[in-house]
Every structure is written in C-alpha cells, then in structure tokens.
Coordinates of C-alpha atoms and ligand atoms in Angstrom, one line a residue:
M32 CA -23.5 17.4 -1.7
S33 CA -21.6 20.7 -1.1
F34 CA -20.1 22.3 1.8
V35 CA -22.7 21.6 4.7
E36 CA -24.1 25.2 4.7
Y37 CA -24.0 25.7 1.4
G38 CA -27.0 26.7 -0.6
E39 CA -28.7 26.4 -4.3
F40 CA -27.8 29.6 -5.3
M41 CA -24.3 31.2 -5.8
K42 CA -23.4 33.8 -3.3
E43 CA -21.0 36.9 -2.7
G44 CA -18.3 35.0 -0.4
D45 CA -18.9 31.2 -1.8
I46 CA -15.9 29.3 -3.1
A47 CA -17.5 27.8 -6.3
I48 CA -15.2 25.3 -8.5
V49 CA -14.9 26.3 -12.2
F50 CA -15.4 23.3 -14.2
L51 CA -13.9 23.3 -18.1
G52 CA -13.6 19.5 -17.9
H53 CA -12.7 16.6 -16.4
D54 CA -9.1 17.5 -16.3
S55 CA -9.4 21.2 -15.6
M56 CA -10.8 23.1 -13.0
F57 CA -10.2 25.6 -10.1
P58 CA -11.8 27.3 -7.3
V59 CA -12.7 30.8 -7.3
K60 CA -14.0 32.7 -4.4
L61 CA -17.4 34.7 -5.3
Q62 CA -16.7 38.8 -4.8
H63 CA -19.1 41.3 -6.8
G64 CA -17.2 43.4 -9.1
A65 CA -14.8 40.5 -9.3
Q66 CA -13.1 38.9 -12.7
T67 CA -11.9 35.4 -13.2
Q68 CA -10.2 35.1 -16.6
T69 CA -10.3 31.5 -18.5
K70 CA -9.0 30.4 -21.5
Y71 CA -12.4 30.7 -23.1
G72 CA -13.1 34.7 -21.8
V73 CA -13.9 36.5 -19.0
I74 CA -16.5 35.4 -16.1
R75 CA -17.9 38.3 -14.6
H76 CA -19.0 37.7 -10.9
S77 CA -22.0 40.2 -10.3
S78 CA -23.7 39.3 -14.0
D79 CA -22.7 36.0 -14.5
L80 CA -22.6 34.4 -11.1
I81 CA -24.0 35.6 -8.0
G82 CA -27.3 34.7 -7.6
K83 CA -27.4 32.0 -10.2
R84 CA -28.2 28.0 -9.8
Y85 CA -25.1 25.9 -8.6
G86 CA -24.5 23.7 -11.9
S87 CA -25.4 26.6 -14.5
K88 CA -23.7 26.7 -18.1
V89 CA -21.8 29.7 -18.1
T90 CA -21.1 31.4 -21.0
C91 CA -17.7 33.1 -21.1
S92 CA -16.6 36.8 -23.0
K93 CA -15.2 34.8 -25.7
G94 CA -18.4 32.5 -26.0
G95 CA -17.0 29.5 -24.9
W96 CA -18.8 28.1 -21.5
V97 CA -18.1 26.7 -18.1
Y98 CA -19.9 25.1 -15.3
I99 CA -20.3 26.6 -11.7
L100 CA -20.3 24.0 -9.1
H101 CA -21.1 23.3 -6.0
P102 CA -17.2 22.8 -3.8
T103 CA -17.6 19.2 -2.6
P104 CA -15.4 17.5 -0.4
E105 CA -14.4 15.6 -3.7
L106 CA -14.0 18.4 -5.8
W107 CA -12.3 20.4 -3.1
T108 CA -9.4 17.1 -2.8
M109 CA -8.9 17.8 -6.7
N110 CA -8.6 21.7 -6.4
L111 CA -7.5 22.7 -3.0
P112 CA -3.9 24.5 -2.4
H113 CA -1.7 21.6 -1.6
R114 CA 0.7 22.2 1.6
T115 CA 1.3 18.7 2.0
Q116 CA 1.2 15.2 0.4
I117 CA -2.5 14.6 0.8
L118 CA -5.9 11.9 0.9
Y119 CA -7.5 11.4 -2.3
S120 CA -11.0 10.1 -2.4
T121 CA -10.3 6.4 -3.0
D122 CA -9.0 5.8 0.3
I123 CA -10.5 8.5 1.5
S124 CA -14.3 6.2 1.2
L125 CA -12.7 3.5 2.5
I126 CA -11.7 5.5 5.9
T127 CA -15.2 6.4 6.4
M128 CA -16.3 3.3 5.6
M129 CA -14.1 1.3 8.1
L130 CA -13.8 3.9 10.3
E131 CA -17.9 3.8 10.4
L132 CA -19.0 7.8 10.0
K133 CA -22.0 9.2 10.3
P134 CA -23.7 12.2 11.2
G135 CA -23.1 13.0 14.7
S136 CA -19.6 11.3 15.0
I137 CA -17.1 12.9 16.8
V138 CA -14.0 12.2 15.5
C139 CA -9.7 13.4 16.4
E140 CA -7.2 13.7 13.5
S141 CA -3.8 13.6 13.4
G142 CA -2.3 15.8 11.0
T143 CA -4.5 18.0 9.3
G144 CA -2.0 18.6 6.5
S145 CA -3.9 20.5 3.8
G146 CA -7.4 19.6 5.2
S147 CA -8.3 16.9 2.3
L148 CA -9.6 14.6 4.8
S149 CA -10.8 16.9 7.1
H150 CA -13.2 18.4 4.7
A151 CA -14.9 14.7 3.8
I152 CA -15.2 13.9 7.7
I153 CA -16.7 17.0 8.5
R154 CA -19.5 16.6 5.5
T155 CA -20.1 13.4 7.2
I156 CA -20.6 14.0 10.3
A157 CA -22.3 16.8 9.9
P158 CA -24.8 18.5 11.2
T159 CA -23.9 17.1 14.8
G160 CA -20.8 15.8 15.0
H161 CA -17.4 17.5 15.6
L162 CA -14.0 17.3 14.0
Y163 CA -11.0 17.7 16.6
T164 CA -7.6 17.9 13.8
I165 CA -4.2 18.3 15.4
E166 CA -1.9 19.8 13.1
F167 CA 1.8 20.7 14.6
H168 CA 2.7 22.9 11.6
Q169 CA 1.5 26.9 12.9
Q170 CA 1.0 28.1 9.7
R171 CA -0.5 25.0 8.2
A172 CA -3.0 24.6 11.3
E173 CA -4.4 28.2 10.8
K174 CA -4.5 28.1 6.6
A175 CA -6.7 24.9 7.7
M176 CA -9.0 26.9 10.4
E177 CA -9.4 30.2 7.4
E178 CA -10.5 27.4 4.7
F179 CA -13.1 26.0 7.4
R180 CA -14.2 29.5 7.7
E181 CA -14.3 30.3 3.9
H182 CA -16.6 26.7 3.6
K183 CA -18.8 27.8 6.1
V184 CA -17.8 24.4 8.5
D185 CA -16.0 26.5 11.3
H186 CA -18.3 25.6 13.8
L187 CA -18.2 21.9 13.1
V188 CA -14.1 21.5 13.9
T189 CA -11.5 22.4 16.8
V190 CA -7.8 23.1 15.0
K191 CA -5.0 22.3 17.3
S192 CA -1.5 23.4 16.6
Q193 CA 0.1 20.6 19.0
D194 CA 2.3 18.0 18.4
V195 CA -0.2 14.9 18.7
C196 CA 3.0 12.3 19.9
K197 CA 3.9 14.5 22.9
N198 CA 0.4 16.2 23.8
G199 CA -2.4 14.2 22.4
F200 CA -5.6 15.3 20.7
G201 CA -6.9 17.6 24.1
V202 CA -9.8 15.6 24.4
A203 CA -10.4 12.8 26.7
N204 CA -13.0 9.7 26.2
I205 CA -15.3 11.4 23.5
A206 CA -13.6 10.3 20.1
D207 CA -16.1 7.8 18.4
A208 CA -12.9 7.1 15.7
V209 CA -9.5 8.6 15.6
F210 CA -7.5 9.1 12.2
L211 CA -4.0 9.3 11.8
D212 CA -1.6 10.4 9.0
I213 CA 1.8 11.3 10.2
P214 CA 5.5 9.9 9.9
S215 CA 5.7 8.5 13.6
P216 CA 1.7 6.7 14.5
W217 CA 2.8 4.3 16.6
E218 CA 4.0 7.5 19.1
A219 CA 0.1 8.6 19.0
I220 CA -1.6 5.4 19.7
G221 CA -1.9 5.9 23.3
H222 CA -3.3 9.5 23.1
A223 CA -6.0 7.8 20.4
K224 CA -6.7 4.7 23.0
S225 CA -7.6 8.0 25.4
A226 CA -9.1 10.2 23.3
L227 CA -11.5 7.3 22.4
K228 CA -14.6 6.9 24.1
E229 CA -14.6 4.1 26.9
Q230 CA -16.9 2.1 25.6
G231 CA -15.1 2.0 22.3
G232 CA -14.5 3.2 18.7
R233 CA -12.1 2.7 15.6
I234 CA -9.2 4.0 14.8
C235 CA -7.6 4.0 11.3
S236 CA -3.8 5.0 10.4
F237 CA -2.2 5.5 7.0
S238 CA 1.3 4.9 6.4
P239 CA 3.1 4.9 3.1
C240 CA 5.3 2.0 4.0
I241 CA 5.6 -1.3 5.5
E242 CA 8.0 -0.7 8.6
Q243 CA 5.4 2.0 10.0
V244 CA 2.3 -0.5 9.8
Q245 CA 4.7 -3.1 11.3
R246 CA 5.7 -0.7 14.2
T247 CA 1.9 0.8 14.7
C248 CA 0.1 -2.5 14.5
Q249 CA 2.5 -3.4 17.3
A250 CA 1.4 -0.4 19.4
L251 CA -2.2 -1.3 18.8
E252 CA -1.7 -4.7 20.7
A253 CA 0.1 -3.3 23.2
H254 CA -2.1 -1.0 24.1
G255 CA -4.9 -4.1 23.7
F256 CA -6.6 -3.0 20.0
T257 CA -8.5 -5.5 18.6
E258 CA -9.1 -6.6 14.7
V259 CA -6.2 -5.3 13.6
D260 CA -6.5 -5.3 9.8
T261 CA -4.2 -3.8 7.0
L262 CA -5.6 -3.1 3.7
E263 CA -4.8 -1.1 0.6
I264 CA -7.1 0.1 -2.2
L265 CA -6.6 0.5 -5.8
L266 CA -8.9 2.6 -8.0
R267 CA -9.3 0.7 -11.6
I268 CA -11.3 3.1 -13.7
Y269 CA -12.8 1.7 -17.2
D270 CA -13.3 4.1 -20.5
V271 CA -15.7 2.9 -22.8
R272 CA -14.0 3.2 -26.5
T273 CA -15.3 2.3 -29.6
I274 CA -13.0 -0.1 -31.2
S275 CA -12.6 -0.4 -35.0
L276 CA -11.3 -4.5 -35.8
Q277 CA -9.9 -5.4 -39.2
T278 CA -11.0 -8.9 -39.8
A279 CA -9.6 -11.3 -42.7
D280 CA -13.1 -12.2 -44.7
L281 CA -13.7 -16.0 -43.1
G282 CA -17.0 -16.1 -45.5
I283 CA -19.3 -15.4 -42.1
V284 CA -22.3 -13.7 -42.4
A285 CA -22.7 -10.4 -40.0
E286 CA -26.0 -12.4 -38.2
D287 CA -23.0 -14.7 -37.4
V288 CA -20.5 -12.6 -35.6
S289 CA -21.8 -12.6 -31.9
S290 CA -21.3 -16.3 -31.8
T291 CA -18.0 -16.8 -33.1
G292 CA -16.7 -14.6 -30.1
L293 CA -14.8 -12.0 -32.8
D294 CA -17.1 -9.1 -30.8
S295 CA -16.0 -10.1 -27.6
G296 CA -16.0 -7.1 -25.1
S297 CA -18.8 -5.5 -27.0
Q298 CA -21.0 -6.0 -23.9
L299 CA -21.9 -2.6 -23.7
G300 CA -22.8 -1.5 -27.1
Q301 CA -24.1 -3.2 -30.0
S302 CA -21.0 -4.4 -32.2
S303 CA -21.2 -3.9 -36.7
V304 CA -20.1 -5.1 -39.4
C305 CA -18.4 -3.3 -42.5
D306 CA -18.2 -5.7 -45.4
N307 CA -15.7 -4.7 -48.2
S308 CA -15.3 -8.5 -49.8
S309 CA -12.2 -9.4 -48.9
Q310 CA -11.9 -7.5 -45.6
R311 CA -14.4 -6.7 -42.7
T312 CA -14.0 -4.1 -40.2
I313 CA -15.7 -4.3 -36.8
Q314 CA -16.7 -2.1 -34.4
F315 CA -17.9 -3.1 -31.0
K316 CA -18.0 -0.7 -27.7
S317 CA -15.2 -1.9 -25.3
A318 CA -14.6 -0.8 -22.1
V319 CA -10.8 -0.2 -21.5
T320 CA -8.6 -0.1 -18.7
P321 CA -5.9 2.8 -18.7
R322 CA -2.4 1.7 -19.8
E323 CA -0.9 3.7 -16.1
M324 CA -2.9 3.8 -13.0
V325 CA -2.5 5.2 -9.4
G326 CA -0.7 2.3 -7.7
H327 CA 0.3 2.4 -4.3
T328 CA -0.5 5.6 -1.9
G329 CA -0.5 3.9 1.3
Y330 CA -1.4 1.1 3.6
L331 CA -4.8 1.8 6.1
T332 CA -4.5 0.3 9.2
F333 CA -8.1 -0.1 11.2
A334 CA -8.3 -1.5 14.3
T335 CA -11.2 -1.6 17.5
K336 CA -10.7 -0.2 20.8
S337 CA -12.8 -2.6 22.6
L338 CA -14.9 -2.6 26.0
F339 CA -13.5 -5.9 27.1
Ligands
LIG573 C1 0.2 14.3 5.0 S1 0.1 15.0 6.0 C2 -1.8 15.1 6.6 C3 -2.5 15.0 5.1 C4 -3.8 15.2 5.4 N1 -4.4 13.7 5.6 C5 -4.6 15.5 3.9 O1 -5.7 15.1 3.5 O2 -4.6 16.9 3.6 C6 0.9 15.1 7.1 C7 0.6 16.2 8.3 O3 1.0 15.6 9.8 C8 1.6 17.0 10.6 N2 2.2 16.2 11.5 C9 3.4 15.7 11.7 N3 3.9 14.8 12.6 C10 2.9 15.5 13.8 C11 3.0 15.1 15.0 N4 3.4 14.7 15.8 N5 1.4 16.3 15.3 C12 0.8 16.6 14.9 N6 0.9 17.2 13.5 C13 2.0 16.5 12.8 C14 2.4 17.3 9.5 O4 3.0 18.7 9.5 C15 1.6 17.5 8.2 O5 1.2 18.4 8.1

C-alpha cells in the first residue's frame, strides 16, 4: 500500500521510487518536462513516466531498465533524506503492533525527526485517524510538513514545533497511543498521560541506552502506567544460496546421499551429486545467514494507561 492518496497511475507532482535494484533506489518528483539521470541513461518524465502504471518497467536511454514504484512508507524509510537518526521497518513493525494502531487511531509522537515513523503511523491510522507530531527543531518540523504535503497525507497529521518535555503535545485526553523518540523521554511521561484518553491507551518509548530505559520505567510507574515491558527486536535475514561441497568417495550411491546427512541444509531445494570417481561434488540449496547483521538499534519500552 502506498502513500494514502496515491493512485494506480503516475501523476505530475507525485514522489515515485526509481528502483534499480534492492541496494540501489531513489525518490524523484514527477514533473512534465523533467529528466532523471540513472546509470542506465535518462528517463523522461513526460513520455516515460507520467500516465504510466506504478510498477512499470521503464527502459532508459542507454537501453537498461528500472522499475518505478509506489512510495510506500517502507520504501520511503529506505530513501528519505536523513535529518536525524531514523527508525527502520523492523522496529516500526513492533511499535505499530504493540501500540495497537489501526484505522481511526489518534496518535501523539515526539520527536518527528525525519518523519520515518510518522509516515508508517499515518498509513496505518488512515483514513479517519490523526497524528499529532511534536518536533522542537523548527526547520525539521517545517521540512516534515512539506513532505507530508508532497505525499498528500497532510490532512492526517498536525506538526507542532515545541518542546514536548515543557509544553506537551498540545492536546488532552484524545490519544489512543503515544510514541516517544527523544533523549529524555522520562520528562515527557506526565504530558503523555494527559494526552491519552481518560479510559486509557498505550505508550511506547524508544531509547538506545539502558540507563534511559531505567529512568523511563521509573517515570511510567510513578505516573501509574501498568504492563511496563521493554523489548528489543532483531532482524535476521536468510539468503538462499547454491552450495557446492566436495566430498570423498565413500562408495555411496547418489540415491543414498539424503539418508547420510551429507545433504543437510537441502530443505529448500534438491541436492544433486556429480561423481568423478575419486571425488564427489554435492550441490544443494541452503539458507545462509549473513556474516554481519544490524544488531542493537534501541530498546522499546511499552506500557498501558489503564482506567484503574
Ligand atoms: C531520533 S530523532 C526522531 C526520529 C524519528 N523517530 C524518525 O523515525 O524519523 C529525535 C528528534 O526528536 C527531537 N527532539 C528531541 N527532544 C525533543 C523535545 N524535548 N521536544 C520535541 N522534540 C524533541 C530532535 O530534534 C530530533 O529531531
């Protein structure tokens, strides 16, 4: 699902994602008469893009091709201009679920930062929910509002430039959920409680350091929040590879290999055996984890404001 109001076909003014590969993509604003350079040559917006269906394969002037994709919140997170550290889709998925966000939810957030989480929240709470996002850095707040307008979701979000620890969220008793990604979240817990509905709601605070978590948990308990839980989510990606393994000839015929355990890891595909008398090469598909992966991003502390 793309940004809320985007249609099936590319229009002048849309932000589209030019996809050259999983590690190479970038956003462009579609404008009649404009051109975009890629390593495969030029793309002309008027003739190549505007009016075409999102997801189209577009041939560039040097003969190579790219896909033009809907700017989903996930793709935006991967391509947005960084003004701050941002939250990525793995943390965002847990936040969305644990805050119980759904269409119609009213959410308060601080700080807005680069708007990575904000776009995901807006997509989830649309078409009837609303996000109040607080960012004390004036230019970041203005830039976020400009992007929300460009992405045609500005009617679903209010951006305020103020210090959430001093001035709160500017709303009282209307939020279903509050999210904090600021250096001193414990100073904003009282304001979060006031923003949440009287009958209660959920809160989440993201902090990289455990000392921040400890102070936040103390503040949550002092303000009567319950069900305080701190979680960390790690993403482990598996690549499917074809592995070639040379083994000594133990006099085993091909059909017997699967029963020996020599093809362990072949669950994802068929193993095959090439026999050149003294040596055998076994080929099989295997799921392999990367040598390095993204580790700790931050701790996610969740809690509930309950009626009693
Ligand atoms: C790490 S960034 C948030 C990134 C955001 N979650 C995202 O996914 O793009 C933290 C932001 O909080 C803002 N901030 C820090 N303390 C604040 C406060 N007391 N009130 C409002 N904004 C604050 C900072 O200016 C910064 O832009």
